[in-house]
Amino acid sequence: MVIYGLLLLSGCMYVGVLIGDILGKLTGVNSNVGGVGIAMLILILLSDYLLERDMLSGKAQAGIQFWSMMYIPVVVAMTASQNVVSALSGGPMAILAGVIAVAVAFAFIPMISKIGEPGEPLPELEKKEA
Amino acid sequence: MMDMIITPFTKYGLVMAFLIVGVVMYISGLVSKLTNKRIAGSAIAIIIGLILAYIGGVVSGTGKGGIANIPLFSGISVMGGSMLRDYCIISTAFGARMSEIKKAGAAGIISLFVGVISAYIVGVIIAIMFGYSDAASAATIGAGAVTFIVGPVTGAAVGASSEVVALSIAAGVVKSILVMILTPFVAKPVGLNNPKSAMVYGGLMGTTSGTAAGLAATDARLVPYGAMTATFYTGLGCLLCPSVLFLITKAILG
């Protein structure tokens, strides 16, 4: 059933966010620490386990895949609700701080990517419709 | 008559958001075809989203919430809110490979620290250049250059003025929007074409919304890797900025 996929996904989200909140409390930060990332790790581990044992039906997988295909439209909705006006009206200082912070971060990507085993590029593919 | 046209949009907000975003995606696809698919449809859709957010902010008189401030588009805030966004981000992990994540382990963690600290230093230096040279203001603006969540969290902790907090949020929003727009263009020169560099990128940029949209426009298969490290960034920023980094700043600025 499709809902089983959503059950798995929602369960991962709950546990991940809960752990993130607990981490936030323990470290004295008033925010969630990595909850979504933890949920993603749990989902990877659980789905690996379930798929290997053939315990996740095609329909259950479709339930998860639906949301991952909705990802780009959701992101578009998110950008449409950003505070673009305040970003532009923050004046030269806010804009300069943002621009340089981004430029510095981009410059670090090739350097840090060299640490450890090299990553392999994903294979080229035809324009995939999302 | 006008009411009748608008009511379904406010009554069935989320569903009407699907309609609106569907139209935006369709138009973006057409525009992408005009450029011979040189610019990805999702990148165009994201830019349209930002333009809509600007129009919405100007029309409603308050930028917060972007286009969702206009009742006709209120459902957009549900569809693009943190609940569905995080749900979708988590779902992209389905199909990501554990082996790739292990490969990036050390580089991913280093990128988080380098990302937070470098953004903070840049923000502090710019703040001082613009005359915000007391430790609390400089630290808050520095934290804003980390993300627009870390800025106000730090501002509240160190007792910065509300004007400075607003500036720190603006710096963070500028950063997040730039990441959305620039990523597809900078991807090639910085080697952003594999899961490992995507994780490093997520750790360096940190802004979840920025990396999420930037990677979506570059190569959607990289999204889970970048998003995973990015979600740890804000937490790390909230941890470091009001504490260690603030104390160092205070020691230097006196």
mmCIF file of C-alpha atoms in Angstrom:
data_model
loop_
_atom_site.group_PDB
_atom_site.id
_atom_site.type_symbol
_atom_site.label_atom_id
_atom_site.label_comp_id
_atom_site.label_asym_id
_atom_site.label_seq_id
_atom_site.Cartn_x
_atom_site.Cartn_y
_atom_site.Cartn_z
ATOM 1 C CA MET A 1 0.000 0.000 0.000
ATOM 2 C CA VAL A 2 1.134 3.518 -0.802
ATOM 3 C CA ILE A 3 0.612 4.639 2.771
ATOM 4 C CA TYR A 4 3.281 2.197 4.004
ATOM 5 C CA GLY A 5 5.854 4.235 2.110
ATOM 6 C CA LEU A 6 4.576 7.380 3.788
ATOM 7 C CA LEU A 7 4.574 5.578 7.114
ATOM 8 C CA LEU A 8 8.271 4.820 6.674
ATOM 9 C CA LEU A 9 9.039 8.370 5.523
ATOM 10 C CA SER A 10 7.056 10.062 8.308
ATOM 11 C CA GLY A 11 8.495 7.711 10.910
ATOM 12 C CA CYS A 12 12.030 8.624 9.818
ATOM 13 C CA MET A 13 11.143 12.312 9.959
ATOM 14 C CA TYR A 14 9.714 11.977 13.464
ATOM 15 C CA VAL A 15 12.690 10.108 14.887
ATOM 16 C CA GLY A 16 15.201 12.365 13.107
ATOM 17 C CA VAL A 17 13.603 15.611 14.255
ATOM 18 C CA LEU A 18 13.214 14.256 17.780
ATOM 19 C CA ILE A 19 16.917 13.357 17.941
ATOM 20 C CA GLY A 20 17.772 16.779 16.448
ATOM 21 C CA ASP A 21 15.748 18.510 19.159
ATOM 22 C CA ILE A 22 17.357 16.437 21.893
ATOM 23 C CA LEU A 23 20.816 17.267 20.492
ATOM 24 C CA GLY A 24 19.808 20.935 20.482
ATOM 25 C CA LYS A 25 18.785 20.718 24.145
ATOM 26 C CA LEU A 26 21.918 18.858 25.176
ATOM 27 C CA THR A 27 24.213 21.359 23.477
ATOM 28 C CA GLY A 28 22.254 24.333 24.798
ATOM 29 C CA VAL A 29 21.398 25.529 21.270
ATOM 30 C CA ASN A 30 17.834 26.708 20.938
ATOM 31 C CA SER A 31 17.416 25.042 17.591
ATOM 32 C CA ASN A 32 17.183 21.658 15.947
ATOM 33 C CA VAL A 33 20.620 20.192 15.261
ATOM 34 C CA GLY A 34 20.679 18.212 12.031
ATOM 35 C CA GLY A 35 17.255 16.608 12.491
ATOM 36 C CA VAL A 36 16.539 16.406 8.776
ATOM 37 C CA GLY A 37 20.000 15.003 8.036
ATOM 38 C CA ILE A 38 19.584 12.352 10.729
ATOM 39 C CA ALA A 39 16.169 11.439 9.305
ATOM 40 C CA MET A 40 17.790 11.024 5.882
ATOM 41 C CA LEU A 41 20.438 8.685 7.289
ATOM 42 C CA ILE A 42 17.757 6.594 9.027
ATOM 43 C CA LEU A 43 15.750 6.406 5.793
ATOM 44 C CA ILE A 44 18.799 5.242 3.815
ATOM 45 C CA LEU A 45 19.623 2.544 6.355
ATOM 46 C CA LEU A 46 16.024 1.331 6.777
ATOM 47 C CA SER A 47 15.193 1.308 3.079
ATOM 48 C CA ASP A 48 18.417 -0.602 2.318
ATOM 49 C CA TYR A 49 17.434 -3.185 4.915
ATOM 50 C CA LEU A 50 13.833 -3.477 3.704
ATOM 51 C CA LEU A 51 14.685 -3.555 -0.014
ATOM 52 C CA GLU A 52 17.264 -6.288 0.480
ATOM 53 C CA ARG A 53 14.656 -8.466 2.167
ATOM 54 C CA ASP A 54 12.018 -7.538 -0.416
ATOM 55 C CA MET A 55 9.817 -6.080 2.307
ATOM 56 C CA LEU A 56 8.994 -2.801 0.544
ATOM 57 C CA SER A 57 6.331 -3.249 -2.149
ATOM 58 C CA GLY A 58 6.440 -1.293 -5.400
ATOM 59 C CA LYS A 59 3.485 0.768 -4.253
ATOM 60 C CA ALA A 60 5.119 1.608 -0.945
ATOM 61 C CA GLN A 61 8.202 2.763 -2.867
ATOM 62 C CA ALA A 62 5.977 4.842 -5.128
ATOM 63 C CA GLY A 63 4.663 6.610 -2.031
ATOM 64 C CA ILE A 64 8.177 7.772 -1.172
ATOM 65 C CA GLN A 65 9.134 8.506 -4.774
ATOM 66 C CA PHE A 66 6.113 10.759 -5.185
ATOM 67 C CA TRP A 67 7.471 13.131 -2.554
ATOM 68 C CA SER A 68 10.990 13.091 -3.897
ATOM 69 C CA MET A 69 9.585 14.023 -7.318
ATOM 70 C CA MET A 70 7.573 16.818 -5.690
ATOM 71 C CA TYR A 71 10.805 18.197 -4.370
ATOM 72 C CA ILE A 72 11.480 20.752 -7.111
ATOM 73 C CA PRO A 73 7.923 22.174 -7.185
ATOM 74 C CA VAL A 74 8.015 22.479 -3.389
ATOM 75 C CA VAL A 75 11.328 24.314 -3.634
ATOM 76 C CA VAL A 76 9.797 26.673 -6.197
ATOM 77 C CA ALA A 77 6.950 27.402 -3.780
ATOM 78 C CA MET A 78 9.546 27.976 -1.079
ATOM 79 C CA THR A 79 11.479 30.504 -3.172
ATOM 80 C CA ALA A 80 8.209 32.313 -3.915
ATOM 81 C CA SER A 81 7.708 32.823 -0.188
ATOM 82 C CA GLN A 82 11.197 34.166 0.557
ATOM 83 C CA ASN A 83 11.673 37.674 1.860
ATOM 84 C CA VAL A 84 13.331 38.981 -1.312
ATOM 85 C CA VAL A 85 12.316 42.559 -0.528
ATOM 86 C CA SER A 86 14.233 42.600 2.735
ATOM 87 C CA ALA A 87 17.280 41.056 1.035
ATOM 88 C CA LEU A 88 17.354 43.893 -1.467
ATOM 89 C CA SER A 89 16.460 46.632 1.010
ATOM 90 C CA GLY A 90 19.050 45.542 3.562
ATOM 91 C CA GLY A 91 21.345 47.951 1.803
ATOM 92 C CA PRO A 92 24.904 47.576 0.549
ATOM 93 C CA MET A 93 26.229 46.085 3.752
ATOM 94 C CA ALA A 94 23.854 43.119 3.840
ATOM 95 C CA ILE A 95 24.309 42.516 0.125
ATOM 96 C CA LEU A 96 28.105 42.736 0.331
ATOM 97 C CA ALA A 97 28.242 40.396 3.341
ATOM 98 C CA GLY A 98 26.063 37.856 1.504
ATOM 99 C CA VAL A 99 27.978 38.094 -1.769
ATOM 100 C CA ILE A 100 31.434 37.694 -0.250
ATOM 101 C CA ALA A 101 30.342 34.876 2.075
ATOM 102 C CA VAL A 102 29.059 32.955 -0.957
ATOM 103 C CA ALA A 103 32.153 33.692 -3.067
ATOM 104 C CA VAL A 104 34.483 32.478 -0.308
ATOM 105 C CA ALA A 105 32.439 29.300 0.180
ATOM 106 C CA PHE A 106 32.501 28.479 -3.533
ATOM 107 C CA ALA A 107 36.269 28.954 -3.571
ATOM 108 C CA PHE A 108 36.633 26.347 -0.826
ATOM 109 C CA ILE A 109 34.694 23.584 -2.663
ATOM 110 C CA PRO A 110 37.553 22.317 -4.875
ATOM 111 C CA MET A 111 40.037 22.503 -1.996
ATOM 112 C CA ILE A 112 38.006 20.532 0.522
ATOM 113 C CA SER A 113 36.777 18.052 -2.095
ATOM 114 C CA LYS A 114 40.398 16.921 -2.465
ATOM 115 C CA ILE A 115 40.418 15.576 1.113
ATOM 116 C CA GLY A 116 40.127 11.757 1.229
ATOM 117 C CA GLU A 117 39.089 9.520 -1.645
ATOM 118 C CA PRO A 118 38.243 11.379 -4.838
ATOM 119 C CA GLY A 119 34.551 11.525 -5.752
ATOM 120 C CA GLU A 120 33.392 10.091 -9.023
ATOM 121 C CA PRO A 121 31.192 12.211 -11.292
ATOM 122 C CA LEU A 122 27.679 10.892 -11.815
ATOM 123 C CA PRO A 123 27.142 9.524 -15.315
ATOM 124 C CA GLU A 124 25.789 11.925 -17.910
ATOM 125 C CA LEU A 125 22.126 11.503 -18.501
ATOM 126 C CA GLU A 126 19.431 12.734 -20.790
ATOM 127 C CA LYS A 127 17.533 15.721 -19.456
ATOM 128 C CA LYS A 128 15.408 14.036 -16.830
ATOM 129 C CA GLU A 129 11.986 15.536 -16.257
ATOM 130 C CA ALA A 130 11.248 15.899 -12.578
ATOM 131 C CA MET B 1 -18.100 38.317 -8.507
ATOM 132 C CA MET B 2 -14.479 39.025 -7.558
ATOM 133 C CA ASP B 3 -15.027 37.178 -4.293
ATOM 134 C CA MET B 4 -16.280 34.104 -6.109
ATOM 135 C CA ILE B 5 -13.113 33.970 -8.179
ATOM 136 C CA ILE B 6 -10.828 34.327 -5.195
ATOM 137 C CA THR B 7 -12.634 32.145 -2.619
ATOM 138 C CA PRO B 8 -11.429 28.743 -3.919
ATOM 139 C CA PHE B 9 -7.862 30.005 -3.697
ATOM 140 C CA THR B 10 -8.162 30.897 -0.033
ATOM 141 C CA LYS B 11 -10.422 27.998 0.915
ATOM 142 C CA TYR B 12 -8.336 25.306 -0.782
ATOM 143 C CA GLY B 13 -4.976 27.036 -0.398
ATOM 144 C CA LEU B 14 -2.625 24.065 -0.678
ATOM 145 C CA VAL B 15 -4.387 22.499 -3.659
ATOM 146 C CA MET B 16 -4.498 25.844 -5.474
ATOM 147 C CA ALA B 17 -0.773 26.184 -4.781
ATOM 148 C CA PHE B 18 -0.303 22.971 -6.792
ATOM 149 C CA LEU B 19 -2.176 24.672 -9.613
ATOM 150 C CA ILE B 20 -0.089 27.843 -9.458
ATOM 151 C CA VAL B 21 3.265 26.070 -9.136
ATOM 152 C CA GLY B 22 2.206 23.648 -11.891
ATOM 153 C CA VAL B 23 1.644 26.601 -14.212
ATOM 154 C CA VAL B 24 5.007 28.109 -13.211
ATOM 155 C CA MET B 25 6.765 24.795 -13.923
ATOM 156 C CA TYR B 26 5.015 24.483 -17.282
ATOM 157 C CA ILE B 27 6.011 27.999 -18.352
ATOM 158 C CA SER B 28 9.578 27.361 -17.152
ATOM 159 C CA GLY B 29 9.698 24.230 -19.285
ATOM 160 C CA LEU B 30 8.643 26.233 -22.337
ATOM 161 C CA VAL B 31 11.232 28.948 -21.663
ATOM 162 C CA SER B 32 13.883 26.262 -21.157
ATOM 163 C CA LYS B 33 13.032 24.832 -24.598
ATOM 164 C CA LEU B 34 13.508 28.302 -26.087
ATOM 165 C CA THR B 35 17.080 28.305 -24.766
ATOM 166 C CA ASN B 36 17.618 24.820 -26.236
ATOM 167 C CA LYS B 37 17.526 23.472 -22.653
ATOM 168 C CA ARG B 38 20.805 25.259 -21.968
ATOM 169 C CA ILE B 39 19.158 26.717 -18.857
ATOM 170 C CA ALA B 40 17.357 24.004 -16.884
ATOM 171 C CA GLY B 41 13.617 24.372 -16.422
ATOM 172 C CA SER B 42 13.976 24.107 -12.652
ATOM 173 C CA ALA B 43 16.488 26.986 -12.592
ATOM 174 C CA ILE B 44 14.048 29.176 -14.498
ATOM 175 C CA ALA B 45 11.199 28.132 -12.192
ATOM 176 C CA ILE B 46 13.266 29.126 -9.156
ATOM 177 C CA ILE B 47 14.021 32.540 -10.642
ATOM 178 C CA ILE B 48 10.319 33.037 -11.434
ATOM 179 C CA GLY B 49 9.628 32.082 -7.810
ATOM 180 C CA LEU B 50 12.001 34.778 -6.578
ATOM 181 C CA ILE B 51 10.451 37.380 -8.868
ATOM 182 C CA LEU B 52 6.985 36.424 -7.575
ATOM 183 C CA ALA B 53 8.309 36.746 -4.021
ATOM 184 C CA TYR B 54 9.566 40.238 -4.786
ATOM 185 C CA ILE B 55 6.286 41.307 -6.408
ATOM 186 C CA GLY B 56 4.329 39.836 -3.496
ATOM 187 C CA GLY B 57 6.519 41.649 -1.003
ATOM 188 C CA VAL B 58 6.096 45.002 -2.734
ATOM 189 C CA VAL B 59 2.337 44.657 -3.306
ATOM 190 C CA SER B 60 1.572 43.584 0.267
ATOM 191 C CA GLY B 61 3.972 46.141 1.727
ATOM 192 C CA THR B 62 5.734 43.551 3.868
ATOM 193 C CA GLY B 63 8.397 41.340 2.324
ATOM 194 C CA LYS B 64 8.013 38.508 4.795
ATOM 195 C CA GLY B 65 6.239 35.569 3.186
ATOM 196 C CA GLY B 66 6.793 36.840 -0.350
ATOM 197 C CA ILE B 67 3.916 36.151 -2.721
ATOM 198 C CA ALA B 68 2.102 34.170 0.004
ATOM 199 C CA ASN B 69 1.165 37.478 1.643
ATOM 200 C CA ILE B 70 -1.427 38.012 -1.056
ATOM 201 C CA PRO B 71 -4.544 35.997 -0.107
ATOM 202 C CA LEU B 72 -4.845 34.620 -3.635
ATOM 203 C CA PHE B 73 -1.497 32.865 -3.158
ATOM 204 C CA SER B 74 -1.713 32.019 0.546
ATOM 205 C CA GLY B 75 -1.445 28.271 -0.126
ATOM 206 C CA ILE B 76 2.084 28.780 -1.450
ATOM 207 C CA SER B 77 3.292 29.262 2.104
ATOM 208 C CA VAL B 78 1.955 25.824 3.056
ATOM 209 C CA MET B 79 3.419 24.105 0.015
ATOM 210 C CA GLY B 80 6.770 25.884 0.394
ATOM 211 C CA GLY B 81 6.761 25.896 4.199
ATOM 212 C CA SER B 82 9.286 24.008 6.265
ATOM 213 C CA MET B 83 7.014 20.978 6.850
ATOM 214 C CA LEU B 84 6.645 19.869 3.230
ATOM 215 C CA ARG B 85 10.100 21.128 2.315
ATOM 216 C CA ASP B 86 11.786 18.964 4.960
ATOM 217 C CA TYR B 87 9.506 16.019 4.111
ATOM 218 C CA CYS B 88 10.554 16.206 0.456
ATOM 219 C CA ILE B 89 14.227 16.661 1.315
ATOM 220 C CA ILE B 90 14.135 13.543 3.486
ATOM 221 C CA SER B 91 12.381 11.571 0.735
ATOM 222 C CA THR B 92 15.220 12.331 -1.690
ATOM 223 C CA ALA B 93 17.491 10.218 0.532
ATOM 224 C CA PHE B 94 15.572 7.171 -0.731
ATOM 225 C CA GLY B 95 18.011 5.889 -3.341
ATOM 226 C CA ALA B 96 21.072 7.735 -2.015
ATOM 227 C CA ARG B 97 23.979 5.402 -1.386
ATOM 228 C CA MET B 98 25.567 4.911 2.001
ATOM 229 C CA SER B 99 28.940 4.170 0.375
ATOM 230 C CA GLU B 100 29.003 7.651 -1.187
ATOM 231 C CA ILE B 101 28.247 9.269 2.156
ATOM 232 C CA LYS B 102 31.035 7.364 3.898
ATOM 233 C CA LYS B 103 33.430 8.452 1.155
ATOM 234 C CA ALA B 104 32.725 12.103 1.953
ATOM 235 C CA GLY B 105 32.727 11.696 5.729
ATOM 236 C CA ALA B 106 35.873 13.609 6.730
ATOM 237 C CA ALA B 107 35.605 16.193 3.955
ATOM 238 C CA GLY B 108 31.937 16.766 4.856
ATOM 239 C CA ILE B 109 32.697 17.481 8.512
ATOM 240 C CA ILE B 110 35.624 19.771 7.679
ATOM 241 C CA SER B 111 33.474 21.664 5.179
ATOM 242 C CA LEU B 112 30.907 22.369 7.928
ATOM 243 C CA PHE B 113 33.446 24.032 10.190
ATOM 244 C CA VAL B 114 35.194 25.894 7.369
ATOM 245 C CA GLY B 115 31.799 27.022 6.037
ATOM 246 C CA VAL B 116 30.506 28.428 9.339
ATOM 247 C CA ILE B 117 33.763 30.048 10.406
ATOM 248 C CA SER B 118 34.620 31.598 7.020
ATOM 249 C CA ALA B 119 31.130 33.084 6.584
ATOM 250 C CA TYR B 120 31.282 34.452 10.132
ATOM 251 C CA ILE B 121 34.674 36.095 9.590
ATOM 252 C CA VAL B 122 33.521 37.658 6.306
ATOM 253 C CA GLY B 123 30.395 39.035 8.001
ATOM 254 C CA VAL B 124 32.341 40.460 10.936
ATOM 255 C CA ILE B 125 34.890 42.187 8.685
ATOM 256 C CA ILE B 126 32.161 43.753 6.529
ATOM 257 C CA ALA B 127 30.265 44.852 9.643
ATOM 258 C CA ILE B 128 33.350 46.611 11.009
ATOM 259 C CA MET B 129 33.991 48.243 7.627
ATOM 260 C CA PHE B 130 30.478 49.700 7.771
ATOM 261 C CA GLY B 131 30.997 51.016 11.288
ATOM 262 C CA TYR B 132 29.320 48.280 13.362
ATOM 263 C CA SER B 133 32.464 47.787 15.392
ATOM 264 C CA ASP B 134 31.068 46.773 18.805
ATOM 265 C CA ALA B 135 31.440 43.051 19.482
ATOM 266 C CA ALA B 136 27.687 42.309 19.770
ATOM 267 C CA SER B 137 26.754 43.990 16.467
ATOM 268 C CA ALA B 138 29.714 42.611 14.533
ATOM 269 C CA ALA B 139 29.080 39.093 15.851
ATOM 270 C CA THR B 140 25.368 39.272 14.968
ATOM 271 C CA ILE B 141 26.035 40.421 11.414
ATOM 272 C CA GLY B 142 28.765 37.793 11.110
ATOM 273 C CA ALA B 143 26.271 35.170 12.261
ATOM 274 C CA GLY B 144 23.775 36.491 9.694
ATOM 275 C CA ALA B 145 26.324 35.795 6.961
ATOM 276 C CA VAL B 146 26.255 32.198 8.250
ATOM 277 C CA THR B 147 22.468 31.853 7.784
ATOM 278 C CA PHE B 148 19.421 34.008 8.403
ATOM 279 C CA ILE B 149 18.501 31.732 11.315
ATOM 280 C CA VAL B 150 21.874 31.902 13.073
ATOM 281 C CA GLY B 151 21.839 35.730 12.840
ATOM 282 C CA PRO B 152 18.797 36.390 15.027
ATOM 283 C CA VAL B 153 19.640 33.490 17.372
ATOM 284 C CA THR B 154 23.059 35.050 18.002
ATOM 285 C CA GLY B 155 21.633 38.580 18.169
ATOM 286 C CA ALA B 156 19.239 37.519 20.910
ATOM 287 C CA ALA B 157 22.005 35.737 22.822
ATOM 288 C CA VAL B 158 24.503 38.610 22.756
ATOM 289 C CA GLY B 159 21.974 41.442 23.077
ATOM 290 C CA ALA B 160 22.227 43.162 19.694
ATOM 291 C CA SER B 161 19.817 45.917 18.622
ATOM 292 C CA SER B 162 16.825 45.028 16.467
ATOM 293 C CA GLU B 163 18.229 47.068 13.580
ATOM 294 C CA VAL B 164 21.356 44.926 13.600
ATOM 295 C CA VAL B 165 19.280 41.752 13.823
ATOM 296 C CA ALA B 166 17.285 42.872 10.773
ATOM 297 C CA LEU B 167 20.534 43.511 8.890
ATOM 298 C CA SER B 168 21.841 40.082 9.838
ATOM 299 C CA ILE B 169 18.670 38.463 8.501
ATOM 300 C CA ALA B 170 19.021 40.449 5.274
ATOM 301 C CA ALA B 171 22.637 39.278 4.865
ATOM 302 C CA GLY B 172 21.538 35.674 5.331
ATOM 303 C CA VAL B 173 18.675 36.006 2.859
ATOM 304 C CA VAL B 174 20.993 37.563 0.258
ATOM 305 C CA LYS B 175 23.350 34.616 0.710
ATOM 306 C CA SER B 176 20.581 32.047 0.386
ATOM 307 C CA ILE B 177 19.157 33.660 -2.772
ATOM 308 C CA LEU B 178 22.593 34.004 -4.368
ATOM 309 C CA VAL B 179 23.265 30.325 -3.745
ATOM 310 C CA MET B 180 19.980 29.457 -5.473
ATOM 311 C CA ILE B 181 20.799 31.524 -8.550
ATOM 312 C CA LEU B 182 24.562 31.016 -8.877
ATOM 313 C CA THR B 183 24.958 27.296 -8.204
ATOM 314 C CA PRO B 184 24.051 25.978 -11.675
ATOM 315 C CA PHE B 185 26.451 28.463 -13.275
ATOM 316 C CA VAL B 186 29.390 27.849 -10.934
ATOM 317 C CA ALA B 187 28.873 24.072 -10.711
ATOM 318 C CA LYS B 188 31.264 23.155 -13.517
ATOM 319 C CA PRO B 189 34.323 25.260 -12.598
ATOM 320 C CA VAL B 190 34.241 24.143 -8.940
ATOM 321 C CA GLY B 191 33.693 20.479 -9.831
ATOM 322 C CA LEU B 192 30.207 20.122 -8.414
ATOM 323 C CA ASN B 193 29.298 16.948 -10.305
ATOM 324 C CA ASN B 194 29.609 14.121 -7.803
ATOM 325 C CA PRO B 195 28.034 13.152 -4.468
ATOM 326 C CA LYS B 196 31.187 13.946 -2.528
ATOM 327 C CA SER B 197 31.608 17.512 -3.760
ATOM 328 C CA ALA B 198 27.846 17.972 -3.277
ATOM 329 C CA MET B 199 28.260 17.081 0.402
ATOM 330 C CA VAL B 200 31.180 19.488 0.702
ATOM 331 C CA TYR B 201 29.096 22.145 -1.022
ATOM 332 C CA GLY B 202 26.184 21.589 1.393
ATOM 333 C CA GLY B 203 28.557 21.925 4.318
ATOM 334 C CA LEU B 204 30.153 25.108 3.011
ATOM 335 C CA MET B 205 26.984 26.934 1.943
ATOM 336 C CA GLY B 206 24.759 25.679 4.705
ATOM 337 C CA THR B 207 21.611 27.550 3.826
ATOM 338 C CA THR B 208 19.154 24.661 3.443
ATOM 339 C CA SER B 209 16.839 26.589 1.142
ATOM 340 C CA GLY B 210 19.747 27.869 -0.954
ATOM 341 C CA THR B 211 21.466 24.512 -1.391
ATOM 342 C CA ALA B 212 18.157 22.734 -1.909
ATOM 343 C CA ALA B 213 17.197 25.017 -4.777
ATOM 344 C CA GLY B 214 20.726 25.410 -6.144
ATOM 345 C CA LEU B 215 21.320 21.682 -6.447
ATOM 346 C CA ALA B 216 17.834 21.069 -7.814
ATOM 347 C CA ALA B 217 18.683 23.423 -10.663
ATOM 348 C CA THR B 218 22.102 21.823 -11.206
ATOM 349 C CA ASP B 219 21.486 18.064 -11.006
ATOM 350 C CA ALA B 220 18.588 16.777 -8.931
ATOM 351 C CA ARG B 221 20.487 13.549 -8.181
ATOM 352 C CA LEU B 222 22.941 15.528 -6.041
ATOM 353 C CA VAL B 223 20.209 16.953 -3.801
ATOM 354 C CA PRO B 224 20.203 14.299 -1.056
ATOM 355 C CA TYR B 225 23.970 14.554 -0.549
ATOM 356 C CA GLY B 226 24.120 18.349 -0.362
ATOM 357 C CA ALA B 227 20.972 18.644 1.737
ATOM 358 C CA MET B 228 22.227 16.158 4.285
ATOM 359 C CA THR B 229 25.294 18.161 5.313
ATOM 360 C CA ALA B 230 23.471 21.481 4.972
ATOM 361 C CA THR B 231 20.983 20.499 7.669
ATOM 362 C CA PHE B 232 23.817 20.248 10.181
ATOM 363 C CA TYR B 233 25.143 23.696 9.297
ATOM 364 C CA THR B 234 22.519 25.840 10.994
ATOM 365 C CA GLY B 235 22.811 23.776 14.170
ATOM 366 C CA LEU B 236 26.590 24.116 14.175
ATOM 367 C CA GLY B 237 26.267 27.856 13.515
ATOM 368 C CA CYS B 238 23.836 28.288 16.418
ATOM 369 C CA LEU B 239 26.325 26.408 18.559
ATOM 370 C CA LEU B 240 29.528 28.256 17.582
ATOM 371 C CA CYS B 241 28.449 31.851 16.852
ATOM 372 C CA PRO B 242 26.997 33.020 20.174
ATOM 373 C CA SER B 243 29.677 31.158 22.139
ATOM 374 C CA VAL B 244 33.235 30.525 20.952
ATOM 375 C CA LEU B 245 33.168 32.839 17.943
ATOM 376 C CA PHE B 246 31.513 35.681 19.889
ATOM 377 C CA LEU B 247 34.066 35.403 22.696
ATOM 378 C CA ILE B 248 36.957 35.503 20.219
ATOM 379 C CA THR B 249 35.420 38.523 18.487
ATOM 380 C CA LYS B 250 34.942 40.263 21.820
ATOM 381 C CA ALA B 251 38.525 39.561 22.843
ATOM 382 C CA ILE B 252 39.776 41.098 19.594
ATOM 383 C CA LEU B 253 37.424 44.106 19.416
ATOM 384 C CA GLY B 254 37.498 44.760 23.154
#
